[in-house]
Coordinates of C-alpha atoms in Angstrom, one line a residue:
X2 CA -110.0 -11.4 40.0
X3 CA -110.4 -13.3 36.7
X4 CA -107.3 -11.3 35.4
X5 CA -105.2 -12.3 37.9
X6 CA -105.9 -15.6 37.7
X7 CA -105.3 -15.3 34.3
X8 CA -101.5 -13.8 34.6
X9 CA -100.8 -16.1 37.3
X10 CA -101.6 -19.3 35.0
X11 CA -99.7 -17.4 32.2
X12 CA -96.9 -17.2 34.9
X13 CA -97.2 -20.9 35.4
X14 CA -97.2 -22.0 32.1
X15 CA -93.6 -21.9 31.4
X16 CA -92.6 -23.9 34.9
X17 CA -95.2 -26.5 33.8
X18 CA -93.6 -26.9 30.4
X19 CA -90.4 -27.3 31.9
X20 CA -91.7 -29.9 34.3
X21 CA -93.4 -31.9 31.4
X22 CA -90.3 -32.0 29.9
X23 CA -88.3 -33.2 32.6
X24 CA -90.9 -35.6 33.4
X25 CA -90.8 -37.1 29.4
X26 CA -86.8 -37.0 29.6
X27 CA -87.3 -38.8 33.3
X28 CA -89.4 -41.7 31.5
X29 CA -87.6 -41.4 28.6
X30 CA -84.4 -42.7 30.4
X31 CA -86.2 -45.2 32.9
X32 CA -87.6 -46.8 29.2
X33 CA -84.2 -46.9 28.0
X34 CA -83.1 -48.2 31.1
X35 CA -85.2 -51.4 31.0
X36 CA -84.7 -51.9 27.1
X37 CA -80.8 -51.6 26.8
X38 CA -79.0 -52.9 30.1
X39 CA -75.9 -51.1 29.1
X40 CA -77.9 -47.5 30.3
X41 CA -76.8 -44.3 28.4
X42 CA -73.9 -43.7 30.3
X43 CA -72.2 -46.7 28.4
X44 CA -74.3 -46.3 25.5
X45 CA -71.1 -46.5 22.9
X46 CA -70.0 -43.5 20.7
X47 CA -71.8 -40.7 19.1
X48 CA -72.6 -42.2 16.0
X49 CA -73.7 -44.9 18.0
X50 CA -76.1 -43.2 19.6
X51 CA -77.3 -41.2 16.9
X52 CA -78.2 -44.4 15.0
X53 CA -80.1 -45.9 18.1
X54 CA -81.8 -42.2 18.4
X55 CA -83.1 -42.8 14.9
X56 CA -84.0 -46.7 15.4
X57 CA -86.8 -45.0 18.7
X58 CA -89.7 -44.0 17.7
X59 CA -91.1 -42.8 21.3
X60 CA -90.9 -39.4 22.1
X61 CA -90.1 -40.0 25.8
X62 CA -86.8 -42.1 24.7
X63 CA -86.3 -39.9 21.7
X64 CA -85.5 -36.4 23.6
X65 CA -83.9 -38.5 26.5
X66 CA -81.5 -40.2 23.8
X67 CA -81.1 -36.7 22.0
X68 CA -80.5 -35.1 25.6
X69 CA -77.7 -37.7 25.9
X70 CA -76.0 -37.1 22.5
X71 CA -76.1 -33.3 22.4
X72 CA -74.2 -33.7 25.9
X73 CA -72.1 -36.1 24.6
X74 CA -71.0 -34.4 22.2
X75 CA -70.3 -31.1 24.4
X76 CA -68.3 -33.2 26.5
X77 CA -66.1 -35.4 23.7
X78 CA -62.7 -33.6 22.8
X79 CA -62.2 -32.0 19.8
X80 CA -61.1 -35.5 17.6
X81 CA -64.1 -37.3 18.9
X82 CA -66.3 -34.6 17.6
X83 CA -64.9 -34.3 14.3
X84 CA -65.4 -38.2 14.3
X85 CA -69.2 -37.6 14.8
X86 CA -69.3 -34.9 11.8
X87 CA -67.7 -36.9 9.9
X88 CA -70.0 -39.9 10.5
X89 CA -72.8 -37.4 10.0
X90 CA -71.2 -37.2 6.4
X91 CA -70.0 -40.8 5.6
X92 CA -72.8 -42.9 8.0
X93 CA -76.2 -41.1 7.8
X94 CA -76.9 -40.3 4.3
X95 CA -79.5 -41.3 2.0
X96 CA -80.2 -45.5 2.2
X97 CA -79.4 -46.5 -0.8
X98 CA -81.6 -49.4 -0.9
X99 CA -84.5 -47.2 -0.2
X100 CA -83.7 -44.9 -2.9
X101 CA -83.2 -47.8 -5.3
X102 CA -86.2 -48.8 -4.5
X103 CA -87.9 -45.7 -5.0
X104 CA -86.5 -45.6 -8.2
X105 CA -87.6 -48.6 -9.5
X106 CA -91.1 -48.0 -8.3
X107 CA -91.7 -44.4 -10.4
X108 CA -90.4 -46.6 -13.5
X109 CA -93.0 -48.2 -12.5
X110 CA -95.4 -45.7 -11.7
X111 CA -94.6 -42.0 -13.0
X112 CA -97.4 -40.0 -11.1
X113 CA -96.9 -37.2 -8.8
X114 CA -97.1 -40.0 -5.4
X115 CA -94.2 -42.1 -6.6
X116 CA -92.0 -39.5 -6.9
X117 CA -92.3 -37.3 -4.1
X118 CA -91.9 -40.9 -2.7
X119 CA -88.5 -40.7 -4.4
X120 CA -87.5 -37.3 -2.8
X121 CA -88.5 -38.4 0.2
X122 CA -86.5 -41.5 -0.3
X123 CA -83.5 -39.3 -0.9
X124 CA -83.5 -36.8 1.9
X125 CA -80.2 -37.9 4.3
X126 CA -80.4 -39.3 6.8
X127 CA -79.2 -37.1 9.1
X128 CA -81.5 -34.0 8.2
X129 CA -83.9 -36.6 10.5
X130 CA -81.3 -37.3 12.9
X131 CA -80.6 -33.1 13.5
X132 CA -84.5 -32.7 13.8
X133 CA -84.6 -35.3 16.5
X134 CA -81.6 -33.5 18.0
X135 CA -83.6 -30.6 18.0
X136 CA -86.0 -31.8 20.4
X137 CA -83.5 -31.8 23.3
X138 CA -83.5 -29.0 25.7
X139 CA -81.6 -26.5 24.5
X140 CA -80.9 -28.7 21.2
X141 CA -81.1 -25.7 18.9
X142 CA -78.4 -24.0 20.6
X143 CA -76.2 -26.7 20.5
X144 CA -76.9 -27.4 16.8
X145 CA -75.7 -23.7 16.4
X146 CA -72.8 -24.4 17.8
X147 CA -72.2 -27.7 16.2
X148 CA -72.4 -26.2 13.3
X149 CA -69.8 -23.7 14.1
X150 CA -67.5 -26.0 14.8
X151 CA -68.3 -27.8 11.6
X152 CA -67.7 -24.7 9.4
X153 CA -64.3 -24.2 10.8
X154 CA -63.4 -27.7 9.4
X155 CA -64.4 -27.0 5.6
X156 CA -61.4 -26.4 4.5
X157 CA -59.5 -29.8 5.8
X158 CA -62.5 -32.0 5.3
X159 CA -64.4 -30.6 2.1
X160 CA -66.3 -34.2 2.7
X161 CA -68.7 -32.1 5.3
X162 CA -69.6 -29.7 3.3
X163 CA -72.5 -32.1 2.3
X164 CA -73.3 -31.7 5.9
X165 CA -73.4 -28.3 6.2
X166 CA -75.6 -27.9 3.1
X167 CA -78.3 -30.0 5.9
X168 CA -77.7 -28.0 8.2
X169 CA -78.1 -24.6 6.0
X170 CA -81.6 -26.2 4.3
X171 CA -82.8 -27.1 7.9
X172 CA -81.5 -23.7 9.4
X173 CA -83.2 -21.7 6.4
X174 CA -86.6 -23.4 7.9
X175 CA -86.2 -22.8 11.4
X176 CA -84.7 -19.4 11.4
X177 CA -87.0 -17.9 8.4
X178 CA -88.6 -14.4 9.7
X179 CA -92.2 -16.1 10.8
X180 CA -90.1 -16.9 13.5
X181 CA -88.2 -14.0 14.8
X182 CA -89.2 -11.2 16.7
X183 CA -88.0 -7.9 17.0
X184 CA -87.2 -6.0 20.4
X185 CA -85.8 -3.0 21.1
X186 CA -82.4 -2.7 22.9
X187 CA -81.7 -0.6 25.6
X188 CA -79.9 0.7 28.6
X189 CA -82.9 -1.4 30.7
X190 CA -82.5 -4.6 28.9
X191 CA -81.7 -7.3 30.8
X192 CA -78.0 -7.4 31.8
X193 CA -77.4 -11.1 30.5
X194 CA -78.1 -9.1 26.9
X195 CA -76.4 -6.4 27.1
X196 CA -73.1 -8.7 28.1
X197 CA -73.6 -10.4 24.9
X198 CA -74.1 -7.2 22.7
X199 CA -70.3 -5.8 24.2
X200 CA -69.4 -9.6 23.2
X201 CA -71.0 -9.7 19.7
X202 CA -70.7 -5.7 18.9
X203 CA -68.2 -6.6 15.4
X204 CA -68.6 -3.2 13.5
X205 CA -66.7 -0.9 16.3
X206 CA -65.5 -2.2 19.2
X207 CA -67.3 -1.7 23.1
X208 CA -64.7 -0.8 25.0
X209 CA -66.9 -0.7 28.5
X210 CA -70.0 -0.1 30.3
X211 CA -69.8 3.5 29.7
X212 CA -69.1 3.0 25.8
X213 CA -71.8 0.4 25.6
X214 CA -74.8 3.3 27.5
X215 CA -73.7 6.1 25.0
X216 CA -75.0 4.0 22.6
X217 CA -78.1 3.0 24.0
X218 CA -79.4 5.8 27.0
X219 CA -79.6 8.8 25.3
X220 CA -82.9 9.6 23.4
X221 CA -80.8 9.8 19.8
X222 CA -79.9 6.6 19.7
X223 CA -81.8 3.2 19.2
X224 CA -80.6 -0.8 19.2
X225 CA -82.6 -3.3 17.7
X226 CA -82.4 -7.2 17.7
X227 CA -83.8 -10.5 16.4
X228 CA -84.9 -12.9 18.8
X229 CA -85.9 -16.5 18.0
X230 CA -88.1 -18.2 20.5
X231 CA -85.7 -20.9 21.1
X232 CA -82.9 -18.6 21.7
X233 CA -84.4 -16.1 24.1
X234 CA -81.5 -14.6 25.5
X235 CA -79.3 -14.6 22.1
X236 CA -79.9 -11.7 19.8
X237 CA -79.3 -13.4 16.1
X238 CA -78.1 -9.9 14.8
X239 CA -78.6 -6.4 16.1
X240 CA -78.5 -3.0 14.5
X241 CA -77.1 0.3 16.3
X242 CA -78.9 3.4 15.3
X243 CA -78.1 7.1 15.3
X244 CA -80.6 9.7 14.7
X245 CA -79.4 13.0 13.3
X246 CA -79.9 16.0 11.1
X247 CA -77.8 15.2 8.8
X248 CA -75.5 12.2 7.1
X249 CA -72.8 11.5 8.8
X250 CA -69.4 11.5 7.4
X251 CA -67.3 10.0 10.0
X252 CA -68.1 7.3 12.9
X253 CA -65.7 9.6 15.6
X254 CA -68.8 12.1 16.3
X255 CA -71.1 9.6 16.8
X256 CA -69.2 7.5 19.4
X257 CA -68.4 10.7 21.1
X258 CA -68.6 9.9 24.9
X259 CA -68.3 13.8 25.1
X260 CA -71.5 14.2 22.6
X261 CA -74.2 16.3 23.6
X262 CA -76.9 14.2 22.1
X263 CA -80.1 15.8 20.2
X264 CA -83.4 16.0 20.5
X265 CA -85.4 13.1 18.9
X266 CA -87.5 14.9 18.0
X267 CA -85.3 17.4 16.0
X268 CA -83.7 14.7 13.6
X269 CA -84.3 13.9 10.2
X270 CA -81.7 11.0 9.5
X271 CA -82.1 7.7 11.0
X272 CA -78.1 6.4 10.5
X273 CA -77.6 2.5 10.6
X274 CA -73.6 2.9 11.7
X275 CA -73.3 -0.9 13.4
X276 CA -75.3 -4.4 11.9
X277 CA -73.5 -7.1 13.8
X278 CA -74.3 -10.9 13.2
X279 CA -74.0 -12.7 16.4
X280 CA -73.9 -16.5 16.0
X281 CA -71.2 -18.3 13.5
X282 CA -73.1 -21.2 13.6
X283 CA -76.1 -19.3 11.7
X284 CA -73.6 -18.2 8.9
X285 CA -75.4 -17.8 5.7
X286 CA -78.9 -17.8 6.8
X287 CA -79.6 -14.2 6.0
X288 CA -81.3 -11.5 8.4
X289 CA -80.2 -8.3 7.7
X290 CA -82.4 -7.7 5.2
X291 CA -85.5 -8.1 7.3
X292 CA -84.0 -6.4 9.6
X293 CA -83.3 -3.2 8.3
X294 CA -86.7 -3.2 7.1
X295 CA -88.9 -3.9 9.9
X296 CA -86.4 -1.0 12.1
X297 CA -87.3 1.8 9.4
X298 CA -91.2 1.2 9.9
X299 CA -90.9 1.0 13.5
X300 CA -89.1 4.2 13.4
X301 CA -91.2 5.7 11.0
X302 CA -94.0 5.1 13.0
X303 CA -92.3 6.3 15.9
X304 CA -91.0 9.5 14.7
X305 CA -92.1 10.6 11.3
X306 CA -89.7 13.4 10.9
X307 CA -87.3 10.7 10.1
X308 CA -86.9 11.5 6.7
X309 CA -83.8 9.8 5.3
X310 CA -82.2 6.4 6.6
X311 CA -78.6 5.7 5.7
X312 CA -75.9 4.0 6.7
X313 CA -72.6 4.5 7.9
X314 CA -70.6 1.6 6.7
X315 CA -67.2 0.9 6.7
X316 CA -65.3 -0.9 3.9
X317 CA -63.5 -4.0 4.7
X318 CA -61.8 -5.4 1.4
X319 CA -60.8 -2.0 0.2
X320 CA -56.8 -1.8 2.3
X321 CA -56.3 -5.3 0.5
X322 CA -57.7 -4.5 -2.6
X323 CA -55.7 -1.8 -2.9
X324 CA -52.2 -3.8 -1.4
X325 CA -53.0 -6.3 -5.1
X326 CA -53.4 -3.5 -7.4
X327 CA -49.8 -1.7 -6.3
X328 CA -48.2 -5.0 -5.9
X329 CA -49.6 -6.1 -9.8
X330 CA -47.2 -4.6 -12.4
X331 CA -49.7 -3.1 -14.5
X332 CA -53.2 -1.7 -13.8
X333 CA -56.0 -1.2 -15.9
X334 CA -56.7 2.4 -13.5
X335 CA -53.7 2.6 -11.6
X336 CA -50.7 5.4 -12.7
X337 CA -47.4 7.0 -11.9
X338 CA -49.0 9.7 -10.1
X339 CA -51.8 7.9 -8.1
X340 CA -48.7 4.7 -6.9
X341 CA -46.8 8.4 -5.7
X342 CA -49.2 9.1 -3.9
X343 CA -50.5 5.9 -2.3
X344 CA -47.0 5.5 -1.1
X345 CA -47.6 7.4 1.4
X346 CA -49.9 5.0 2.9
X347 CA -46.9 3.2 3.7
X348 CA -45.4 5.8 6.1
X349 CA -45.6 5.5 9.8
X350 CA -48.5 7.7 11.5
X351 CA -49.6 9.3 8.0
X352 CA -53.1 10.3 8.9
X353 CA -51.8 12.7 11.7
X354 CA -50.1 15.0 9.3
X355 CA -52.5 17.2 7.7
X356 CA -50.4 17.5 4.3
X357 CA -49.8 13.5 3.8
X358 CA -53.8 13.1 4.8
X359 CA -54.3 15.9 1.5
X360 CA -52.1 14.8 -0.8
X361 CA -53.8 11.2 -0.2
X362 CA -57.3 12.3 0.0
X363 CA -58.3 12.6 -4.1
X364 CA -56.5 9.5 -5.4
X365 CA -58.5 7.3 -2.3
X366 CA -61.9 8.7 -3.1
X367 CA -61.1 7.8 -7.1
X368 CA -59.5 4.4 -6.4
X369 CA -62.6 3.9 -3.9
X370 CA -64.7 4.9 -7.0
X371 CA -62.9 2.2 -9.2
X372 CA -63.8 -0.4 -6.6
X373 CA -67.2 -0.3 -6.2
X374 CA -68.0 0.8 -9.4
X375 CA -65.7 -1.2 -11.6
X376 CA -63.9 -4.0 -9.7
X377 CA -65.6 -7.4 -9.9
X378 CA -64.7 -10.5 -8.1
X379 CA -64.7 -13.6 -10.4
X380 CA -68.6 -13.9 -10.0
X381 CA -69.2 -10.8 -11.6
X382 CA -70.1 -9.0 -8.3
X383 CA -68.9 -6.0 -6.0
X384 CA -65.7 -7.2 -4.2
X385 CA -66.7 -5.9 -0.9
X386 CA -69.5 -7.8 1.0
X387 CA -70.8 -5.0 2.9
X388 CA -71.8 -3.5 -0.7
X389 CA -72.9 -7.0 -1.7
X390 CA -75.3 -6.5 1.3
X391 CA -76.6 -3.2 0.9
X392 CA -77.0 -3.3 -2.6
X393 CA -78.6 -6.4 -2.7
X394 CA -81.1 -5.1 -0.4
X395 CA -82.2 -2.0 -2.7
X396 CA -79.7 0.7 -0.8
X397 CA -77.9 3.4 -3.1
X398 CA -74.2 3.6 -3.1
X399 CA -74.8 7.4 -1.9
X400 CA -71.4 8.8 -0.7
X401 CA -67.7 7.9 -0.5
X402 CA -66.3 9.1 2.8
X403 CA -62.8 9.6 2.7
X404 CA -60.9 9.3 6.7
X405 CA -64.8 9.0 8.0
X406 CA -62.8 6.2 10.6
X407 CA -59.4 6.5 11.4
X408 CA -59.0 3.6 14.2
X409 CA -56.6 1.1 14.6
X410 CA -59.3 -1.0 12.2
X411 CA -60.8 1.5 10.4
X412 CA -57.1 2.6 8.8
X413 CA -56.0 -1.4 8.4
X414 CA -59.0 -2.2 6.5
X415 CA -59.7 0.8 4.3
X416 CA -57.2 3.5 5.2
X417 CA -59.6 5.1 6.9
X418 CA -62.4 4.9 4.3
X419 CA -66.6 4.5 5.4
X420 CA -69.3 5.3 3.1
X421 CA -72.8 6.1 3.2
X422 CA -75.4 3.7 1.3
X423 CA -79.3 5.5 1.2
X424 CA -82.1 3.4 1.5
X425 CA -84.3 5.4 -0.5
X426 CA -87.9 3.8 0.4
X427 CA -89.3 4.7 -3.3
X428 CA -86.1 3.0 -5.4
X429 CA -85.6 -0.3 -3.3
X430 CA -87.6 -2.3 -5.2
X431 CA -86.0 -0.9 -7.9
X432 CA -82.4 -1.0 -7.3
X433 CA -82.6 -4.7 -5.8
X434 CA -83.8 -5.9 -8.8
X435 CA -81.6 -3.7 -11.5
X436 CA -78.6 -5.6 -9.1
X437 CA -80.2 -8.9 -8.5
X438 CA -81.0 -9.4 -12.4
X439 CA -77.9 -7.4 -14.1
X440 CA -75.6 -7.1 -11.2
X441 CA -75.8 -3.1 -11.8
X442 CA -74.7 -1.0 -9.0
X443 CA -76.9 2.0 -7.8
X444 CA -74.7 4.9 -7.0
X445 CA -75.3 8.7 -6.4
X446 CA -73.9 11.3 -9.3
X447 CA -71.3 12.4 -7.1
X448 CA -70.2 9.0 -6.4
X449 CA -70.3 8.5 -10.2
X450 CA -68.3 11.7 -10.7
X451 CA -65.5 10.7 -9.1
X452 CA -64.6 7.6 -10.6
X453 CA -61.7 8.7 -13.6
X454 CA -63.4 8.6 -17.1
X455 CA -60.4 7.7 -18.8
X456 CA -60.9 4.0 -17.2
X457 CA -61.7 0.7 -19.3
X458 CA -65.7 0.2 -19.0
X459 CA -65.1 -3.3 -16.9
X460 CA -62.5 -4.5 -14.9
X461 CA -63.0 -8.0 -13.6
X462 CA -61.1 -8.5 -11.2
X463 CA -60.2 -12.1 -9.9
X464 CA -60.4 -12.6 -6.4
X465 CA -59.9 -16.1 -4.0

C-alpha cells in the first residue's frame, strides 16, 4: 500500500508542476495587467519587452513576460526577428556606466571583491536576459532554435557573432554532461522519437519504417541517445551501432534489409557506422565525445566479448579536396600518372565497371593517405572534420576503405571512400594528447604504408 501511494504521488508530481506553473504565469499576467494598462498583447516590440523583462524582478511577472517574448518572437516574420537579434547585439550589452564604475572602484581598491565586481560588471546584458528567457515553458527549446536562426545570419551580420558567443558560454553550461542522460533506442521507443531519429539520421539516409527497424529490432544492433531534461523528447545526438565479428569495410552489408543478423553473443566488434547531431541550434557545444565513451562501457558491461570498437566513417571533404588539387597546376604529391587515372572519376557510371573501379582503386587509397596524413588546413589540422573528431577523441586512424559506400552521397563526397578509426581503450589517452598538444595524427602501419614516400614531409594546405 505504501508503494503505491508512493508511485501514484510520483505520478502526480509532474501534473502539479505544471499546474504551479500555470498558476505563476496566471498571476504573473493578472500583475502585469494591473501595473501596465497597455497588457502584453500591446506590450510594444521585442526589444521592448526584453528590456521590461529585465526591469521585473518577480518571478510570477518574469516567466509570464518571458512566456510573452519567446511567443512573440515565434510569431514575428523573419525581419522582425532579425530586428530582435540584432538589438540583442547593439541594445543589451554590458552598461557602460556600470563598468566604468567598476573600474574606477578596483583603482581604488585592487583586492579579489572589486574585481570579480568588475567581471560581473561586464557580463552583457543579455546573457541575463536569455537566462530569464529560459524560465519560460518550453524556453530552452525555443532558445535552441533562436539560436539557429541566429547562426544562419553570421555571415551577413558578423555584428551577432558577439551574440552567439552568449549564447555558446550559456549553452556550454546548460548542456555540459551532468546534465544529459543516456537511453537506449529501440524498435519500442516511443514513436514521437523514433519520427525524429528518420528526421535527424545525417550519416545515411532512412529511407522508411522498414529501413529505420533493421537498424534497431534485431539483437546486432544498438542506438543510443542524449537526452537533456528540458528536451525530453529531442535526442541531442545519437549513435547507431553494429555488432560484428569483424571490421567492416563497407556500409552496404550492414544496411542490408536482406541481412541475416548474428548472434550477440557471437560478436567481437562493436562498429559505430552513424553519429548524428540533431539540433543546429546546439552547434559547437560538443557531445560526441561523451558519448562514444559512456556507449563502449555500457556495452562492455553488457557483452564482454566485445573486444574491439571502431567506426565506420565516411569522409566528407575528401571529393573536394581532391576536385582543388587536379584543378591546381602543380602538386606537391599529385603526377602524370595518378591525374590519368583520377580522370576517370569524371566518367559517367565509373564505379559499375569493374576495370575503371581497379585502375582507380591504388591512386585513391594513396591520395586518401596524403590527406589525412599530410594535408593541413590553415590551422595546422586534418582537413576533414570527421578525423578532427575522432582523432581528437583518442581514436586511431586504423584503415582506409577504398568504395566501402558507393551511394549517391557516399561517391559525391569521397568517391566512394569510408574509413575505419579504432578506439583502442589502452592508447586514448594517449593519442588525444599526442594530437591535442602536437597536432600528430595516430594512424595504423598499413595506413602509414600507403601514403608515397617520395612526398614532401608537410603539405599545408590552405583551406576557407
Amino acid at each position: 500500500m505504501k508503494l503505491s501511494r508512493s508511485v501514484s504521488r510520483l505520478e502526480a508530481a509532474p501534473a502539479f508542476l505544471g499546474d504551479l506553473i500555470d498558476t505563476l504565469t496566471e498571476r504573473g499576467r493578472s500583475l502585469l495587467r494591473q501595473k501596465d494598462g497597455r497588457g502584453l498583447a500591446s506590450g510594444g516590440t521585442l526589444p521592448e519587452l526584453g528590456e521590461l523583462l529585465l526591469s521585473r524582478r518577480g518571478e510570477a511577472s518574469g516567466v509570464a513576460l518571458a512566456q510573452a517574448l519567446v511567443a512573440g518572437y515565434a510569431t514575428a516574420d523573419p525581419g522582425k526577428r532579425l530586428e530582435f537579434l540584432t538589438a540583442l547585439a547593439d541594445r543589451f550589452g554590458p552598461d557602460q556606466r556600470r563598468i566604468e564604475m567598476a573600474i574606477e572602484a578596483a583603482r581604488k581598491d585592487d583586492t579579489a571583491d572589486a574585481f570579480e565586481d568588475l567581471h560581473a560588471a561586464a557580463e552583457p546584458r543579455r546573457q541575463e536576459l536569455i537566462r530569464r528567457l529560459n524560465l519560460a515553458p518550453g524556453g530552452t527549446s525555443a532558445l535552441v532554435r533562436m539560436r539557429e536562426e541566429l547562426l544562419g545570419h553570421l555571415a551577413d551580420h558578423p555584428g551577432l557573432r558577439r551574440v552567439d558567443a552568449d549564447f555558446s558560454h550559456l549553452f556550454s553550461s546548460w548542456f555540459n554532461r551532468g546534465f544529459l542522460v543516456l537511453r537506449p533506442i529501440d524498435w519500442t521507443t516511443p514513436a514521437n522519437i523514433l519520427e525524429k531519429i528518420i528526421r535527424y539520421e545525417a550519416v545515411h539516409a532512412i529511407r522508411n519504417w522498414d529501413d529505420l527497424r533493421n537498424r534497431l529490432e534485431p539483437e546486432d544492433r544498438r542506438c543510443y541517445g542524449f537526452f537533456h531534461p528540458r528536451l525530453v523528447d529531442e535526442p541531442l545526438i545519437f549513435v547507431e551501432v553494429a555488432l560484428t565479428r569483424a571490421i567492416p569495410d563497407a556500409i552496404g552489408p550492414l544496411l542490408d534489409l536482406a541481412r541475416k543478423p548474428t548472434p550477440a553473443s557471437e560478436t567481437t566488434t562493436a562498429v559505430f557506422y552513424s553519429i548524428s547531431n540533431t539540433q543546429k541550434g546546439l552547434g559547437g557545444v560538443s557531445f560526441g565525445n561523451f558519448l562514444i565513451k559512456q556507449v563502449v562501457e555500457d556495452l562492455k558491461r553488457e557483452l564482454p566479448n566485445l573486444k574491439t570498437f571502431v567506426t565506420l566513417s565516411p569522409v566528407p571533404g575528401f571529393a573536394s579536396w581532391l576536385a582543388r588539387e587536379r584543378k591546381a597546376e602543380s602538386s606537391a604529391w599529385l603526377d602524370p600518372a595518378a591525374r590519368q587515372a583520377f580522370a576517370t572519376l569524371d566518367e559517367p557510371a565509373w564505379h559499375e565497371d569493374p576495370a575503371k573501379v581497379e585502375k582507380v582503386r591504388a591512386p585513391l587509397l594513396q591520395a586518401a593517405a596524403h590527406y589525412f596524413l599530410k594535408a593541413k588546413d590553415a590551422k595546422g589540422r586534418p582537413i576533414d572534420p570527421v578525423a578532427r573528431f575522432h582523432l581528437g577523441n583518442g581514436a586511431r586512424l586504423e584503415r582506409l576503405n577504398a568504395f566501402g559506400d558507393l551511394s549517391a552521397k557516399g561517391l559525391k563526397q569521397s568517391h566512394g571512400l569510408m574509413v575505419n578509426y579504432l578506439y583502442a581503450l589502452d592508447e586514448i589517452e594517449t593519442n588525444h594528447e599526442a594530437f591535442a598538444e602536437n597536432g600528430k595524427v595516430a594512424a595504423s602501419a598499413a595506413v602509414r604504408k600507403t601514403l608515397r614516400a617520395d612526398l614532401p614531409s608537410r603539405d599545408l594546405v590552405q583551406v576557407p
